[in-house]
Coordinates of C-alpha atoms in Angstrom, one line a residue:
M1 CA 36.4 -58.3 -29.2
T2 CA 34.5 -55.5 -30.9
E3 CA 35.5 -51.9 -30.8
L4 CA 32.7 -51.0 -28.4
G5 CA 33.8 -54.0 -26.3
E6 CA 37.3 -52.6 -26.2
L7 CA 35.8 -49.4 -24.9
G8 CA 34.0 -51.3 -22.1
L9 CA 30.6 -52.5 -23.3
S10 CA 29.6 -56.1 -22.6
N11 CA 28.1 -58.2 -25.4
Y12 CA 24.6 -57.6 -24.2
E13 CA 25.1 -53.9 -23.6
E14 CA 26.4 -53.5 -27.1
K15 CA 23.5 -55.4 -28.6
A16 CA 21.0 -53.3 -26.7
Y17 CA 22.7 -50.0 -27.5
R18 CA 23.0 -50.9 -31.3
T19 CA 19.4 -52.0 -31.3
L20 CA 18.2 -48.7 -29.9
L21 CA 20.2 -46.8 -32.5
V22 CA 18.1 -48.7 -35.2
T23 CA 14.7 -48.8 -33.5
G24 CA 14.7 -45.4 -31.8
A25 CA 12.9 -45.2 -28.4
A26 CA 11.6 -48.6 -27.5
T27 CA 10.4 -50.6 -24.6
A28 CA 12.6 -53.2 -22.8
A29 CA 10.5 -56.0 -24.4
T30 CA 11.1 -54.6 -27.9
V31 CA 14.8 -54.3 -27.2
S32 CA 14.9 -57.9 -25.9
D33 CA 13.1 -59.2 -29.0
A34 CA 15.1 -57.2 -31.5
S35 CA 18.6 -57.6 -29.9
G36 CA 18.5 -61.2 -28.6
V37 CA 19.2 -60.0 -25.0
P38 CA 17.3 -62.4 -22.7
N39 CA 14.1 -60.9 -21.3
G40 CA 15.4 -61.7 -17.8
R41 CA 18.5 -59.6 -18.4
V42 CA 17.3 -56.8 -20.5
Y43 CA 16.2 -54.5 -17.6
D44 CA 19.6 -54.8 -15.9
V45 CA 21.4 -54.2 -19.2
L46 CA 19.3 -51.1 -20.0
N47 CA 19.5 -49.7 -16.5
G48 CA 23.3 -50.2 -16.6
L49 CA 23.5 -48.3 -19.8
R50 CA 21.3 -45.6 -18.3
A51 CA 23.6 -45.3 -15.3
R52 CA 26.5 -44.8 -17.6
R53 CA 24.6 -42.1 -19.5
L54 CA 24.5 -44.0 -22.7
V55 CA 20.8 -44.5 -22.7
R56 CA 17.9 -42.2 -21.6
A57 CA 14.7 -43.5 -20.1
Q58 CA 11.4 -41.8 -21.1
S59 CA 8.5 -41.2 -18.7
T60 CA 6.1 -43.4 -20.4
Q61 CA 4.1 -46.5 -19.5
P62 CA 5.8 -48.8 -20.1
T63 CA 9.1 -47.1 -19.9
R64 CA 10.8 -46.5 -23.3
Y65 CA 14.5 -46.3 -23.7
A66 CA 16.5 -44.2 -26.3
A67 CA 20.2 -44.3 -27.2
V68 CA 22.3 -41.1 -26.7
D69 CA 24.1 -39.8 -29.7
P70 CA 26.9 -42.2 -30.7
A71 CA 29.6 -39.4 -30.6
A72 CA 28.6 -38.6 -27.0
A73 CA 28.5 -42.2 -26.1
V74 CA 32.0 -42.9 -27.4
E75 CA 33.4 -39.9 -25.5
R76 CA 31.8 -41.1 -22.3
L77 CA 33.2 -44.6 -22.8
L78 CA 36.6 -43.2 -23.6
A79 CA 36.5 -41.1 -20.4
E80 CA 35.6 -44.2 -18.4
R81 CA 38.5 -46.1 -19.9
A82 CA 40.9 -43.3 -19.2
A83 CA 39.8 -43.2 -15.5
E84 CA 40.3 -47.0 -15.3
L85 CA 43.8 -46.7 -16.8
R86 CA 44.7 -44.0 -14.3
E87 CA 43.6 -46.2 -11.5
E88 CA 45.5 -49.2 -12.9
W89 CA 48.6 -47.0 -13.2
T90 CA 48.3 -45.9 -9.6
R91 CA 47.9 -49.6 -8.5
Y92 CA 51.0 -50.7 -10.5
R93 CA 53.0 -47.8 -9.0
D94 CA 52.0 -49.1 -5.5
V95 CA 52.9 -52.6 -6.5
A96 CA 56.3 -51.4 -7.9
D97 CA 57.0 -49.6 -4.6
A98 CA 56.2 -52.7 -2.6
V99 CA 58.4 -54.8 -4.9
R100 CA 61.3 -52.4 -4.5
S101 CA 60.9 -52.5 -0.8
N102 CA 60.8 -56.3 -0.8
L103 CA 63.9 -56.5 -3.0
L104 CA 65.9 -54.1 -0.8
P105 CA 68.8 -56.0 0.9
T106 CA 67.8 -57.0 4.4
P107 CA 70.3 -55.5 6.9
P108 CA 71.2 -57.2 10.1
A109 CA 69.5 -56.3 13.3
D110 CA 71.5 -53.1 13.9
G111 CA 70.4 -51.9 10.4
S112 CA 73.9 -50.8 9.6
V113 CA 75.3 -52.9 6.7
W114 CA 74.2 -53.8 3.2
L115 CA 76.3 -56.4 1.5
G116 CA 76.5 -56.0 -2.3
R117 CA 79.0 -55.8 -5.1
L118 CA 79.6 -52.8 -7.3
G119 CA 76.8 -52.5 -9.9
G120 CA 74.9 -55.5 -8.5
D121 CA 71.1 -55.7 -8.6
E122 CA 70.9 -55.6 -4.8
M123 CA 73.0 -52.5 -4.5
R124 CA 71.2 -50.7 -7.4
T125 CA 68.0 -51.2 -5.4
A126 CA 69.7 -50.1 -2.2
M127 CA 71.2 -47.0 -3.9
H128 CA 67.8 -46.1 -5.4
E129 CA 66.1 -46.4 -2.0
H130 CA 68.9 -44.6 -0.1
V131 CA 68.7 -41.5 -2.4
R132 CA 64.9 -41.7 -2.5
A133 CA 64.8 -40.8 1.2
A134 CA 66.6 -37.5 0.5
T135 CA 64.4 -34.4 0.6
E136 CA 67.1 -31.6 0.3
S137 CA 70.6 -32.6 -0.5
V138 CA 73.1 -35.4 -1.2
S139 CA 76.8 -34.9 -1.0
A140 CA 78.9 -37.8 -2.4
A141 CA 82.6 -38.4 -2.5
V142 CA 83.4 -40.9 -5.2
G143 CA 86.8 -42.7 -5.1
P144 CA 87.7 -46.3 -4.5
P145 CA 86.3 -48.8 -5.6
Y146 CA 84.8 -46.8 -8.5
E147 CA 88.3 -45.8 -9.7
R148 CA 89.0 -49.2 -11.4
A149 CA 85.5 -50.0 -12.5
S150 CA 84.3 -49.8 -16.1
W151 CA 81.8 -47.1 -17.1
E152 CA 79.3 -49.8 -17.8
T153 CA 79.4 -50.8 -14.2
L154 CA 79.4 -47.2 -12.9
R155 CA 76.5 -46.4 -15.1
T156 CA 74.2 -48.8 -13.3
E157 CA 74.7 -47.0 -10.0
F158 CA 74.7 -43.6 -11.7
D159 CA 71.3 -44.3 -13.2
A160 CA 70.0 -45.8 -9.9
F161 CA 71.1 -42.7 -8.0
F162 CA 69.3 -40.2 -10.3
E163 CA 66.2 -42.4 -10.7
G164 CA 65.8 -42.3 -7.0
A165 CA 66.5 -38.6 -6.5
R166 CA 63.8 -36.0 -6.3
D167 CA 63.8 -33.4 -9.1
D168 CA 64.4 -30.6 -6.7
L169 CA 67.3 -32.2 -4.9
D170 CA 70.7 -30.4 -4.5
V171 CA 73.5 -32.9 -5.5
S172 CA 77.2 -32.3 -4.9
L173 CA 79.6 -34.9 -6.4
L174 CA 83.2 -35.0 -5.5
L175 CA 85.2 -37.2 -7.9
S176 CA 88.7 -38.5 -7.7
D177 CA 90.8 -38.0 -10.9
P178 CA 91.0 -41.8 -11.6
V179 CA 87.2 -41.9 -11.5
L180 CA 87.0 -39.0 -13.9
D181 CA 89.3 -40.8 -16.3
S182 CA 86.9 -43.7 -16.5
L183 CA 83.9 -41.4 -17.5
P184 CA 82.8 -41.1 -21.1
D185 CA 82.9 -37.9 -23.1
E186 CA 79.1 -37.6 -22.8
F187 CA 79.2 -37.5 -19.0
R188 CA 78.8 -33.7 -19.0
E189 CA 75.6 -34.0 -21.1
L190 CA 74.3 -36.8 -18.9
V191 CA 74.7 -34.6 -15.8
A192 CA 73.2 -31.6 -17.6
S193 CA 70.2 -33.6 -18.6
K194 CA 69.2 -34.3 -15.0
P195 CA 66.5 -32.1 -13.4
Q196 CA 68.4 -31.9 -10.1
T197 CA 70.9 -29.2 -9.3
V198 CA 74.1 -31.0 -9.8
R199 CA 77.6 -29.7 -9.0
V200 CA 80.7 -31.8 -9.8
R201 CA 84.2 -31.2 -8.6
C202 CA 87.4 -33.2 -8.7
L203 CA 90.4 -34.0 -6.5
P204 CA 93.5 -35.9 -7.4
S205 CA 92.6 -38.7 -5.0
L206 CA 90.1 -39.8 -2.4
P207 CA 90.8 -42.5 0.2
V208 CA 87.2 -43.7 0.5
S209 CA 83.8 -43.3 -1.1
F210 CA 81.0 -42.0 1.1
D211 CA 77.9 -39.8 1.0
V212 CA 75.7 -37.7 3.3
V213 CA 72.0 -37.5 2.8
D214 CA 70.2 -34.4 4.2
G215 CA 72.8 -34.2 7.0
T216 CA 71.1 -37.1 8.8
V217 CA 72.3 -40.3 7.1
A218 CA 75.7 -41.3 5.8
S219 CA 76.9 -44.3 3.9
V220 CA 80.5 -45.6 3.4
D221 CA 81.7 -48.1 0.9
I222 CA 83.5 -51.2 2.3
P223 CA 86.4 -52.1 -0.1
H224 CA 86.4 -55.7 -1.3
P225 CA 89.4 -57.5 0.3
Q226 CA 90.2 -59.4 -3.0
S227 CA 89.4 -56.8 -5.6
A228 CA 90.4 -53.2 -5.8
A229 CA 87.7 -52.7 -8.5
D230 CA 84.8 -53.9 -6.2
R231 CA 83.2 -53.4 -2.9
L232 CA 82.1 -55.8 -0.2
G233 CA 79.1 -53.7 0.8
V234 CA 78.0 -50.4 2.3
V235 CA 77.9 -49.3 5.9
V236 CA 74.9 -47.0 6.6
V237 CA 75.3 -44.6 9.6
T238 CA 72.5 -42.7 11.3
D239 CA 74.4 -41.6 14.5
A240 CA 74.2 -37.8 14.5
G241 CA 77.8 -37.3 15.6
V242 CA 79.2 -39.6 13.0
V243 CA 77.1 -38.2 10.2
D244 CA 78.1 -34.6 11.3
E245 CA 81.8 -35.7 11.0
F246 CA 81.3 -37.0 7.5
A247 CA 79.5 -33.8 6.5
R248 CA 82.3 -31.8 8.0
Q249 CA 84.9 -33.8 6.1
F250 CA 83.0 -33.3 2.8
R251 CA 82.8 -29.5 3.4
A252 CA 86.6 -29.5 4.1
L253 CA 87.4 -31.3 0.8
W254 CA 85.0 -29.3 -1.4
P255 CA 86.8 -25.9 -1.6
D256 CA 90.0 -27.5 -2.7
A257 CA 88.4 -29.5 -5.5
V258 CA 88.4 -28.2 -9.1
P259 CA 84.9 -27.6 -10.7
L260 CA 84.5 -30.0 -13.6
F261 CA 82.1 -27.9 -15.7
E262 CA 82.8 -24.3 -14.8

């Protein structure tokens, strides 16, 4: 493919445009003879170039066509390509959203449980979509089963959490000391690099891991019956009374926790 072809000109369009650069203003018949563009196609080709403002038509009989300045033509072709790429990017974003939705674990009819192990692909997707629904705040208590998991495992869900979160989200993380012990030295820098407002506090222990999203949805980890370092799945709760109770419990724990970075 030629360079003009990469910028969006067809073979015939390039031949006609380059011919006009050499001949100057010329009739369609002259362009056809000099460029090799078939006579039956040359009018469509020239009118297409005219519509894209790469060729001007003169008010003569017969009509004569002239190429615009090459620098202007290249800028117009580049602008066309940029617009096409923006449209493609939007389309791919829409496809990605559809794929994420299709990959989301399908809950049972009551919509209350997602099965998935700690750090698994299905739960990373679920985590991403769960947090993505938040518009104001997420409060998360992180204890079992995260306490015995490796940082490599925790990092997958940590990344999924913040990739799904809006930049203006208010995030409160309450960590148990065993979870804190598993975090790397660069954890503070990782948190500080996030655009969200993130507060982190610690308690000696937490009996269960849960979160509250916008005060309207809560999720609770289901411990794995055969592994203390894993989960069986996550229960998602939308009942207002239950969510309010989880939010109340988080608020009761928060004042007694020690700020990690203050």
